Amino acid sequence: MLSKPVPGEDLFVYLAVSNSAISSALIREELGAQHPVFYTSKALLDAETGYPKMEKLILALVVSARKLRPYYQAHRVIVMTDFPLRSILHSPDASQRLMKWAIELSQYDLLYRPKTAIKAQALADFVAEFTPSAEKEKLVNQKKESSKADGTSAEPSQPSDMWQLRVDGASNQKGAGAGVVIITPDGTLLEQAITLGFPASNNEAEYEALLAGLRLAKELAIKKLAIYSDS
């Protein structure tokens, strides 16, 4: 269910890594229930796949903070992890890469606590597991370039600073829902799923997804946005 943070409340972030991707789930809590705010996922570059697991987890936090900067600036974010990420970041033996990340993260109000919510962590793990690898993304991009060369590209080329919004709506006997995916210029995915509280056709669900996506783009202060939908 799409959930908008309340000013001043704490947010929680769950991190996950796989061999080829990293992800995070930004969560808010209300009356003991958890509500997703945003999911982020990023395919690891070849050099990044060789990072130790601890460094991959820290990179997942760095990516989350970069892509969801307005949320990290406006809220205290509690990092839910069973790994000693804070100690690693502030170790006197930290590598230059870790020191750089530590400085970048120091601008935010971050706390580190042991994980308690299995559901939120499971969602972050799922997103990481099914994020396409950098190699797969490279093949997809090569196919797109080939299509452009043949004059058969379905999508026009975009400026390097262009963000993308992709929306999809679905309706069945159990109700209506919508999916919102924002793709950053560097290919990071920001995802939200929306459950509509009223009956709606596929087109109506997609329209609601578009409105939700535009609101999110405004919150993230996105300046250039290309919108894609099935309708």
Coordinates of N, CA and C in Angstrom, one line a residue:
M1 N 0.8 -1.2 0.0 CA 0.0 0.0 0.0 C 0.9 1.2 0.0
L2 N 0.7 2.1 -0.9 CA 1.4 3.4 -1.0 C 1.2 4.2 0.3
S3 N 2.3 4.6 0.9 CA 2.3 5.3 2.1 C 3.2 6.5 2.1
K4 N 2.7 7.7 2.5 CA 3.5 8.9 2.5 C 3.9 9.2 4.0
P5 N 5.2 9.4 4.2 CA 5.7 9.7 5.5 C 5.1 11.0 6.1
V6 N 4.9 10.9 7.5 CA 4.4 12.1 8.2 C 5.7 12.9 8.6
P7 N 5.6 14.2 8.4 CA 6.8 15.1 8.8 C 7.3 14.8 10.2
G8 N 8.6 14.6 10.3 CA 9.2 14.4 11.7 C 9.2 13.0 12.2
E9 N 8.5 12.0 11.5 CA 8.5 10.7 12.0 C 9.8 9.9 11.6
D10 N 10.1 8.9 12.3 CA 11.3 8.0 11.9 C 10.9 7.1 10.8
L11 N 11.8 6.9 9.9 CA 11.7 5.9 8.8 C 12.7 4.8 9.1
F12 N 12.4 3.6 8.5 CA 13.3 2.5 8.7 C 13.7 1.9 7.3
V13 N 15.0 1.6 7.2 CA 15.5 1.0 5.9 C 16.0 -0.3 6.1
Y14 N 15.6 -1.3 5.2 CA 16.1 -2.6 5.2 C 17.0 -2.8 4.0
L15 N 18.1 -3.5 4.1 CA 19.1 -3.6 3.0 C 19.2 -5.1 2.6
A16 N 19.5 -5.3 1.4 CA 19.6 -6.7 0.9 C 20.6 -6.7 -0.3
V17 N 21.3 -7.8 -0.4 CA 22.3 -8.0 -1.5 C 22.2 -9.4 -2.1
S18 N 22.5 -9.5 -3.4 CA 22.7 -10.8 -4.0 C 24.0 -10.7 -4.8
N19 N 24.3 -11.8 -5.5 CA 25.6 -11.8 -6.2 C 25.7 -10.7 -7.3
S20 N 24.5 -10.2 -7.8 CA 24.5 -9.3 -8.9 C 23.8 -8.0 -8.6
A21 N 23.2 -7.8 -7.5 CA 22.4 -6.6 -7.2 C 22.3 -6.3 -5.8
I22 N 21.9 -5.0 -5.5 CA 21.7 -4.6 -4.1 C 20.3 -3.9 -4.1
S23 N 19.6 -3.9 -3.0 CA 18.3 -3.2 -2.9 C 18.1 -2.7 -1.5
S24 N 17.0 -1.9 -1.3 CA 16.6 -1.4 0.0 C 15.1 -1.3 0.0
A25 N 14.6 -1.3 1.2 CA 13.1 -1.1 1.4 C 13.0 0.0 2.4
L26 N 12.5 1.2 2.1 CA 12.3 2.3 3.0 C 10.9 2.1 3.6
I27 N 10.7 2.0 4.9 CA 9.5 1.7 5.5 C 9.1 2.7 6.6
R28 N 7.8 3.0 6.7 CA 7.3 3.7 7.9 C 6.4 2.9 8.7
E29 N 6.3 3.1 10.0 CA 5.5 2.4 10.9 C 4.3 3.2 11.4
E30 N 3.2 2.6 11.5 CA 2.0 3.3 12.0 C 1.1 2.3 12.8
L31 N 0.9 2.5 14.1 CA 0.1 1.6 14.9 C 0.6 0.2 14.8
G32 N 1.9 0.0 14.8 CA 2.5 -1.3 14.8 C 2.5 -2.0 13.5
A33 N 2.0 -1.3 12.5 CA 2.0 -1.9 11.1 C 3.1 -1.2 10.3
Q34 N 3.6 -2.0 9.3 CA 4.7 -1.4 8.5 C 4.1 -1.1 7.1
H35 N 4.5 0.1 6.6 CA 4.0 0.5 5.3 C 5.2 0.9 4.4
P36 N 5.3 0.3 3.2 CA 6.4 0.7 2.4 C 6.3 2.1 1.8
V37 N 7.4 2.8 1.8 CA 7.5 4.1 1.2 C 8.1 4.0 -0.2
F38 N 9.3 3.3 -0.3 CA 10.0 3.1 -1.5 C 10.8 1.9 -1.5
Y39 N 11.0 1.3 -2.7 CA 12.0 0.2 -2.9 C 13.0 0.8 -3.9
T40 N 14.3 0.5 -3.6 CA 15.3 0.8 -4.6 C 16.1 -0.5 -5.0
S41 N 16.5 -0.5 -6.2 CA 17.4 -1.7 -6.6 C 18.4 -1.2 -7.6
K42 N 19.5 -1.8 -7.6 CA 20.6 -1.5 -8.6 C 21.4 -2.7 -8.9
A43 N 21.6 -2.9 -10.2 CA 22.5 -4.0 -10.7 C 23.9 -3.6 -10.4
L44 N 24.7 -4.5 -9.9 CA 26.1 -4.2 -9.5 C 27.0 -4.2 -10.8
L45 N 27.9 -3.3 -10.8 CA 28.9 -3.3 -11.9 C 29.9 -4.4 -11.7
D46 N 30.6 -4.8 -12.7 CA 31.6 -5.9 -12.5 C 32.5 -5.7 -11.4
A47 N 33.0 -4.6 -11.2 CA 34.0 -4.3 -10.1 C 33.3 -4.4 -8.7
E48 N 32.0 -4.0 -8.7 CA 31.2 -4.0 -7.4 C 30.8 -5.4 -7.0
T49 N 30.7 -6.4 -7.9 CA 30.3 -7.7 -7.6 C 31.4 -8.4 -6.7
G50 N 32.6 -7.9 -6.7 CA 33.7 -8.5 -5.9 C 33.8 -7.9 -4.5
Y51 N 32.9 -6.9 -4.2 CA 33.0 -6.3 -2.9 C 32.6 -7.4 -1.8
P52 N 33.1 -7.3 -0.6 CA 32.7 -8.2 0.5 C 31.2 -7.8 0.8
K53 N 30.5 -8.8 1.4 CA 29.1 -8.6 1.7 C 28.8 -7.3 2.5
M54 N 29.7 -7.0 3.5 CA 29.5 -5.8 4.3 C 29.5 -4.6 3.4
E55 N 30.5 -4.5 2.5 CA 30.6 -3.3 1.7 C 29.4 -3.2 0.7
K56 N 28.9 -4.4 0.2 CA 27.7 -4.3 -0.6 C 26.5 -3.8 0.1
L57 N 26.4 -4.2 1.4 CA 25.3 -3.6 2.2 C 25.4 -2.1 2.4
I58 N 26.6 -1.7 2.7 CA 26.8 -0.2 2.9 C 26.6 0.5 1.6
L59 N 27.0 -0.1 0.4 CA 26.7 0.5 -0.9 C 25.2 0.6 -1.1
A60 N 24.4 -0.4 -0.7 CA 22.9 -0.4 -0.8 C 22.4 0.8 0.0
L61 N 23.0 1.1 1.2 CA 22.5 2.2 2.0 C 22.9 3.5 1.3
V62 N 24.1 3.6 0.7 CA 24.5 4.8 0.0 C 23.6 5.1 -1.2
V63 N 23.3 4.1 -1.9 CA 22.4 4.2 -3.1 C 21.0 4.7 -2.7
S64 N 20.5 4.1 -1.6 CA 19.2 4.5 -1.1 C 19.2 5.9 -0.7
A65 N 20.2 6.4 0.0 CA 20.3 7.7 0.5 C 20.4 8.7 -0.7
R66 N 21.2 8.3 -1.7 CA 21.4 9.2 -2.9 C 20.0 9.3 -3.7
K67 N 19.4 8.2 -3.9 CA 18.2 8.3 -4.7 C 16.9 8.8 -4.0
L68 N 16.9 8.6 -2.7 CA 15.8 9.1 -1.9 C 16.2 10.2 -0.9
R69 N 17.1 11.0 -1.4 CA 17.7 12.1 -0.6 C 16.7 13.0 0.1
P70 N 15.6 13.4 -0.5 CA 14.6 14.2 0.3 C 14.1 13.6 1.5
Y71 N 13.9 12.2 1.5 CA 13.4 11.5 2.6 C 14.5 11.4 3.7
Y72 N 15.7 11.2 3.3 CA 16.8 11.1 4.3 C 17.1 12.5 4.9
Q73 N 16.9 13.5 4.2 CA 17.1 14.9 4.7 C 16.0 15.3 5.7
A74 N 14.8 14.8 5.5 CA 13.6 15.3 6.3 C 13.3 14.4 7.5
H75 N 13.9 13.2 7.5 CA 13.6 12.2 8.6 C 14.8 11.6 9.2
R76 N 14.7 11.2 10.4 CA 15.7 10.3 11.0 C 15.5 8.9 10.4
V77 N 16.5 8.3 9.9 CA 16.4 6.9 9.2 C 17.1 5.9 10.1
I78 N 16.4 4.9 10.5 CA 16.9 3.8 11.3 C 17.3 2.6 10.4
V79 N 18.5 2.3 10.3 CA 19.0 1.2 9.5 C 18.9 -0.1 10.2
M80 N 18.0 -1.0 9.7 CA 17.7 -2.2 10.4 C 18.7 -3.3 9.8
T81 N 19.7 -3.7 10.6 CA 20.7 -4.7 10.1 C 21.3 -5.4 11.3
D82 N 21.6 -6.6 11.1 CA 22.3 -7.4 12.1 C 23.8 -7.4 11.9
F83 N 24.3 -6.6 11.0 CA 25.7 -6.5 10.7 C 26.3 -5.2 11.3
P84 N 27.5 -5.2 11.7 CA 28.1 -4.0 12.3 C 28.5 -2.9 11.3
L85 N 27.6 -2.4 10.5 CA 27.9 -1.5 9.5 C 28.5 -0.2 10.0
R86 N 28.0 0.3 11.1 CA 28.5 1.6 11.6 C 29.9 1.4 12.1
S87 N 30.2 0.3 12.7 CA 31.6 0.1 13.2 C 32.6 0.0 12.0
I88 N 32.1 -0.6 10.9 CA 33.0 -0.8 9.7 C 33.2 0.6 9.1
L89 N 32.2 1.4 9.0 CA 32.3 2.7 8.4 C 33.3 3.6 9.1
H90 N 33.3 3.5 10.5 CA 34.1 4.3 11.3 C 35.4 3.7 11.8
S91 N 35.7 2.6 11.2 CA 37.0 1.9 11.6 C 38.2 2.7 11.2
P92 N 39.2 2.8 12.0 CA 40.4 3.4 11.6 C 41.2 2.7 10.5
D93 N 40.8 1.5 10.2 CA 41.4 0.7 9.1 C 40.6 0.7 7.9
A94 N 39.5 1.6 7.9 CA 38.6 1.6 6.7 C 39.3 2.0 5.4
S95 N 38.9 1.4 4.3 CA 39.5 1.7 3.0 C 39.1 3.1 2.6
Q96 N 39.7 3.7 1.6 CA 39.3 5.0 1.1 C 37.9 5.0 0.6
R97 N 37.5 3.9 0.0 CA 36.1 3.8 -0.5 C 35.1 3.9 0.7
L98 N 35.4 3.2 1.8 CA 34.5 3.2 2.9 C 34.5 4.6 3.6
M99 N 35.7 5.2 3.7 CA 35.8 6.5 4.3 C 35.0 7.5 3.5
K100 N 35.0 7.4 2.1 CA 34.2 8.3 1.3 C 32.7 8.1 1.6
W101 N 32.3 6.8 1.7 CA 30.9 6.6 2.0 C 30.5 7.1 3.3
A102 N 31.4 6.9 4.3 CA 31.1 7.4 5.7 C 30.9 8.9 5.7
I103 N 31.7 9.6 5.0 CA 31.6 11.1 4.9 C 30.3 11.4 4.2
E104 N 29.9 10.7 3.2 CA 28.7 11.0 2.5 C 27.5 10.7 3.3
L105 N 27.5 9.7 4.1 CA 26.4 9.3 5.0 C 26.3 10.2 6.3
S106 N 27.4 10.8 6.6 CA 27.4 11.6 7.9 C 26.5 12.8 7.9
Q107 N 26.0 13.2 6.7 CA 25.1 14.4 6.6 C 23.7 14.0 7.0
Y108 N 23.4 12.7 7.2 CA 22.1 12.3 7.6 C 22.0 11.8 9.0
D109 N 20.8 11.8 9.6 CA 20.6 11.4 10.9 C 20.3 9.9 10.9
L110 N 21.3 9.0 11.0 CA 21.1 7.6 10.9 C 21.4 6.9 12.2
L111 N 20.5 5.9 12.5 CA 20.7 5.1 13.6 C 20.8 3.6 13.1
Y112 N 21.5 2.8 13.8 CA 21.6 1.4 13.4 C 21.0 0.5 14.5
R113 N 20.1 -0.4 14.1 CA 19.4 -1.3 15.1 C 19.3 -2.7 14.5
P114 N 19.3 -3.7 15.3 CA 19.1 -5.1 14.8 C 17.8 -5.3 14.1
K115 N 17.7 -6.1 13.1 CA 16.5 -6.4 12.4 C 15.4 -7.0 13.3
T116 N 14.2 -6.6 13.0 CA 13.0 -7.2 13.8 C 11.9 -7.6 12.9
A117 N 11.8 -6.9 11.7 CA 10.6 -7.2 10.8 C 11.0 -8.1 9.7
I118 N 10.5 -9.4 9.7 CA 10.9 -10.3 8.7 C 10.3 -9.9 7.3
K119 N 9.1 -9.4 7.3 CA 8.4 -9.1 6.1 C 9.1 -8.1 5.3
A120 N 9.5 -7.0 5.9 CA 10.2 -5.9 5.2 C 11.5 -6.4 4.6
Q121 N 12.3 -7.2 5.4 CA 13.5 -7.7 5.0 C 13.3 -8.7 3.8
A122 N 12.3 -9.5 3.9 CA 12.0 -10.4 2.8 C 11.7 -9.7 1.5
L123 N 11.0 -8.6 1.6 CA 10.7 -7.8 0.4 C 12.0 -7.2 -0.2
A124 N 12.9 -6.7 0.6 CA 14.2 -6.2 0.1 C 15.0 -7.3 -0.5
D125 N 15.0 -8.5 0.1 CA 15.7 -9.6 -0.4 C 15.2 -10.0 -1.8
F126 N 13.8 -10.0 -1.9 CA 13.2 -10.4 -3.2 C 13.6 -9.4 -4.3
V127 N 13.5 -8.1 -4.0 CA 13.9 -7.1 -5.0 C 15.3 -7.3 -5.5
A128 N 16.2 -7.6 -4.5 CA 17.7 -7.8 -4.9 C 17.8 -9.0 -5.7
E129 N 17.1 -10.1 -5.4 CA 17.3 -11.4 -6.1 C 16.8 -11.2 -7.5
F130 N 15.8 -10.4 -7.8 CA 15.2 -10.4 -9.1 C 15.5 -9.1 -9.9
T131 N 16.5 -8.3 -9.4 CA 17.0 -7.2 -10.2 C 18.0 -7.8 -11.2
P132 N 17.8 -7.4 -12.5 CA 18.6 -7.9 -13.5 C 20.1 -7.5 -13.3
S133 N 21.0 -8.4 -13.6 CA 22.4 -8.2 -13.4 C 22.9 -7.1 -14.4
A134 N 24.0 -6.5 -14.2 CA 24.6 -5.5 -15.1 C 24.8 -6.1 -16.4
E135 N 25.2 -7.3 -16.5 CA 25.4 -8.0 -17.8 C 24.1 -8.1 -18.6
K136 N 23.0 -8.4 -17.9 CA 21.7 -8.5 -18.6 C 21.3 -7.1 -19.1
E137 N 21.5 -6.1 -18.2 CA 21.1 -4.8 -18.6 C 22.0 -4.3 -19.8
K138 N 23.2 -4.7 -19.9 CA 24.1 -4.4 -21.0 C 23.5 -5.0 -22.3
L139 N 23.1 -6.3 -22.2 CA 22.5 -6.9 -23.4 C 21.3 -6.2 -23.9
V140 N 20.4 -5.8 -22.9 CA 19.2 -5.1 -23.2 C 19.5 -3.8 -23.9
N141 N 20.5 -3.1 -23.4 CA 20.9 -1.8 -24.0 C 21.5 -2.0 -25.4
Q142 N 22.2 -3.1 -25.5 CA 22.8 -3.4 -26.9 C 21.7 -3.6 -27.9
K143 N 20.6 -4.3 -27.4 CA 19.5 -4.6 -28.3 C 18.8 -3.3 -28.7
K144 N 18.7 -2.4 -27.7 CA 18.1 -1.1 -27.9 C 18.9 -0.3 -29.0
E145 N 20.2 -0.3 -28.8 CA 21.1 0.4 -29.7 C 21.0 -0.1 -31.1
S146 N 20.9 -1.5 -31.2 CA 20.7 -2.1 -32.5 C 19.4 -1.7 -33.1
S147 N 18.4 -1.6 -32.3 CA 17.1 -1.2 -32.9 C 17.1 0.2 -33.4
K148 N 17.8 1.1 -32.6 CA 17.9 2.4 -33.1 C 18.7 2.5 -34.4
A149 N 19.7 1.7 -34.5 CA 20.5 1.7 -35.8 C 19.7 1.2 -37.0
D150 N 18.7 0.3 -36.7 CA 17.8 -0.2 -37.7 C 16.6 0.7 -38.0
G151 N 16.5 1.7 -37.1 CA 15.3 2.6 -37.3 C 14.1 2.0 -36.7
T152 N 14.2 0.9 -35.9 CA 13.0 0.3 -35.3 C 12.8 0.5 -33.9
S153 N 13.5 1.4 -33.3 CA 13.4 1.7 -31.8 C 12.0 2.2 -31.5
A154 N 11.4 1.6 -30.4 CA 10.0 1.9 -30.0 C 10.1 3.2 -29.1
E155 N 11.2 3.5 -28.6 CA 11.3 4.7 -27.7 C 12.4 5.6 -28.2
P156 N 12.2 6.9 -28.2 CA 13.2 7.9 -28.6 C 14.3 7.9 -27.6
S157 N 15.5 8.3 -28.1 CA 16.7 8.4 -27.2 C 16.4 9.6 -26.2
Q158 N 16.9 9.4 -25.0 CA 16.7 10.4 -23.9 C 18.0 11.1 -23.5
P159 N 17.9 12.3 -23.1 CA 19.0 13.0 -22.5 C 19.6 12.3 -21.3
S160 N 20.9 12.5 -21.1 CA 21.6 11.7 -20.0 C 21.0 12.0 -18.6
D161 N 20.4 13.2 -18.4 CA 19.8 13.5 -17.1 C 18.3 13.3 -17.0
M162 N 17.8 12.5 -18.0 CA 16.3 12.2 -18.0 C 16.0 11.0 -17.1
W163 N 15.0 11.2 -16.2 CA 14.4 10.2 -15.4 C 13.3 9.6 -16.2
Q164 N 12.9 8.3 -15.8 CA 11.8 7.7 -16.5 C 10.7 7.3 -15.5
L165 N 9.5 7.4 -15.8 CA 8.3 6.9 -15.0 C 7.6 5.9 -15.8
R166 N 7.4 4.7 -15.3 CA 6.7 3.7 -16.0 C 5.6 3.2 -15.0
V167 N 4.3 3.2 -15.6 CA 3.2 2.8 -14.7 C 2.4 1.7 -15.4
D168 N 1.7 1.0 -14.5 CA 0.9 -0.1 -15.0 C -0.2 -0.3 -14.0
G169 N -1.4 -0.6 -14.6 CA -2.6 -0.8 -13.7 C -3.2 -2.1 -14.0
A170 N -3.8 -2.7 -13.0 CA -4.5 -4.1 -13.2 C -5.7 -4.2 -12.3
S171 N -6.7 -4.8 -12.8 CA -7.9 -5.0 -12.1 C -8.4 -6.5 -12.2
N172 N -8.8 -7.0 -11.0 CA -9.4 -8.4 -11.0 C -10.5 -8.5 -10.0
Q173 N -11.0 -9.7 -9.7 CA -12.0 -9.9 -8.8 C -11.7 -9.5 -7.4
K174 N -10.4 -9.5 -7.0 CA -9.9 -9.2 -5.7 C -9.7 -7.7 -5.5
G175 N -9.8 -6.9 -6.6 CA -9.6 -5.5 -6.4 C -8.7 -4.9 -7.5
A176 N -8.4 -3.7 -7.3 CA -7.5 -3.0 -8.3 C -6.2 -2.6 -7.7
G177 N -5.2 -2.5 -8.5 CA -3.9 -2.1 -8.0 C -3.1 -1.5 -9.1
A178 N -1.9 -1.0 -8.8 CA -1.1 -0.3 -9.8 C 0.3 -0.4 -9.4
G179 N 1.2 -0.3 -10.3 CA 2.6 -0.4 -10.1 C 3.3 0.9 -10.6
V180 N 4.2 1.4 -9.9 CA 5.0 2.6 -10.2 C 6.4 2.3 -10.2
V181 N 7.1 2.6 -11.3 CA 8.6 2.4 -11.3 C 9.2 3.6 -11.9
I182 N 10.1 4.2 -11.1 CA 10.9 5.4 -11.5 C 12.3 4.9 -11.7
I183 N 12.9 5.2 -12.9 CA 14.2 4.8 -13.3 C 15.1 6.0 -13.3
T184 N 16.2 6.0 -12.5 CA 17.1 7.2 -12.4 C 18.0 7.2 -13.7
P185 N 18.6 8.3 -14.0 CA 19.5 8.4 -15.1 C 20.6 7.3 -15.2
D186 N 21.0 6.8 -14.0 CA 22.1 5.8 -14.0 C 21.5 4.3 -13.9
G187 N 20.1 4.2 -14.1 CA 19.5 2.9 -14.2 C 19.0 2.3 -12.9
T188 N 19.1 3.0 -11.7 CA 18.6 2.5 -10.5 C 17.1 2.5 -10.5
L189 N 16.5 1.5 -10.0 CA 15.0 1.4 -10.0 C 14.5 1.8 -8.6
L190 N 13.4 2.6 -8.6 CA 12.7 3.0 -7.5 C 11.3 2.5 -7.7
E191 N 10.8 1.6 -6.8 CA 9.5 1.0 -7.1 C 8.5 1.2 -6.0
Q192 N 7.2 1.3 -6.3 CA 6.1 1.3 -5.4 C 5.0 0.5 -6.0
A193 N 4.3 -0.2 -5.1 CA 3.0 -0.9 -5.4 C 1.9 -0.2 -4.7
I194 N 0.8 0.0 -5.4 CA -0.4 0.7 -4.9 C -1.6 -0.2 -4.9
T195 N -2.3 -0.2 -3.8 CA -3.6 -0.9 -3.7 C -4.7 0.1 -3.7
L196 N -5.6 0.1 -4.6 CA -6.6 1.1 -4.7 C -7.8 0.7 -3.7
G197 N -8.3 1.7 -3.0 CA -9.4 1.4 -2.1 C -10.8 1.4 -2.7
F198 N -10.9 1.3 -4.0 CA -12.2 1.3 -4.7 C -12.1 0.5 -6.0
P199 N -13.2 0.1 -6.5 CA -13.3 -0.7 -7.8 C -12.8 0.2 -8.9
A200 N -12.0 -0.4 -9.8 CA -11.5 0.4 -10.9 C -11.2 -0.5 -12.1
S201 N -11.3 0.1 -13.3 CA -10.9 -0.7 -14.5 C -9.4 -0.6 -14.6
N202 N -8.9 -1.4 -15.6 CA -7.4 -1.3 -15.8 C -6.9 0.1 -16.1
N203 N -7.7 0.8 -17.0 CA -7.3 2.1 -17.4 C -7.4 3.1 -16.2
E204 N -8.4 2.9 -15.4 CA -8.5 3.8 -14.2 C -7.4 3.5 -13.2
A205 N -7.0 2.3 -13.0 CA -5.9 1.9 -12.1 C -4.6 2.5 -12.7
E206 N -4.4 2.5 -14.0 CA -3.2 3.0 -14.6 C -3.2 4.5 -14.4
Y207 N -4.3 5.2 -14.5 CA -4.4 6.6 -14.3 C -4.0 7.0 -12.9
E208 N -4.5 6.2 -11.9 CA -4.1 6.4 -10.5 C -2.6 6.2 -10.3
A209 N -2.1 5.2 -11.0 CA -0.6 5.0 -10.9 C 0.1 6.2 -11.4
L210 N -0.3 6.7 -12.5 CA 0.3 7.9 -13.1 C 0.3 9.1 -12.2
L211 N -0.9 9.3 -11.5 CA -0.9 10.4 -10.6 C 0.0 10.2 -9.4
A212 N 0.0 8.9 -8.9 CA 0.9 8.6 -7.8 C 2.4 8.8 -8.2
G213 N 2.7 8.4 -9.5 CA 4.1 8.6 -10.0 C 4.5 10.0 -10.1
L214 N 3.6 10.8 -10.5 CA 3.9 12.3 -10.7 C 4.1 12.9 -9.3
R215 N 3.3 12.5 -8.3 CA 3.5 13.0 -7.0 C 4.8 12.6 -6.4
L216 N 5.2 11.4 -6.7 CA 6.6 10.9 -6.2 C 7.7 11.7 -6.9
A217 N 7.5 11.9 -8.2 CA 8.5 12.7 -8.9 C 8.7 14.1 -8.4
K218 N 7.6 14.7 -8.0 CA 7.6 16.0 -7.4 C 8.3 16.0 -6.0
E219 N 8.0 15.0 -5.2 CA 8.7 14.8 -3.9 C 10.2 14.7 -4.1
L220 N 10.6 14.0 -5.1 CA 12.0 13.7 -5.4 C 12.7 14.9 -6.1
A221 N 11.9 15.9 -6.4 CA 12.5 17.1 -7.1 C 13.1 16.8 -8.4
I222 N 12.4 15.8 -9.2 CA 12.9 15.5 -10.5 C 12.5 16.6 -11.5
K223 N 13.5 17.0 -12.3 CA 13.4 18.1 -13.2 C 12.9 17.6 -14.6
K224 N 13.5 16.5 -15.1 CA 13.2 16.0 -16.4 C 12.7 14.6 -16.3
L225 N 11.5 14.3 -16.8 CA 10.8 13.0 -16.6 C 10.2 12.6 -17.9
A226 N 10.5 11.4 -18.4 CA 9.8 10.7 -19.5 C 8.8 9.7 -19.0
I227 N 7.6 9.7 -19.4 CA 6.5 8.9 -18.9 C 6.1 7.8 -19.9
Y228 N 6.0 6.6 -19.5 CA 5.6 5.5 -20.3 C 4.5 4.7 -19.6
S229 N 3.5 4.3 -20.4 CA 2.4 3.5 -19.9 C 1.9 2.6 -21.1
D230 N 1.1 1.6 -20.7 CA 0.6 0.7 -21.7 C -0.6 1.3 -22.4
S231 N -1.2 2.3 -21.9 CA -2.4 2.9 -22.5 C -2.1 4.0 -23.5

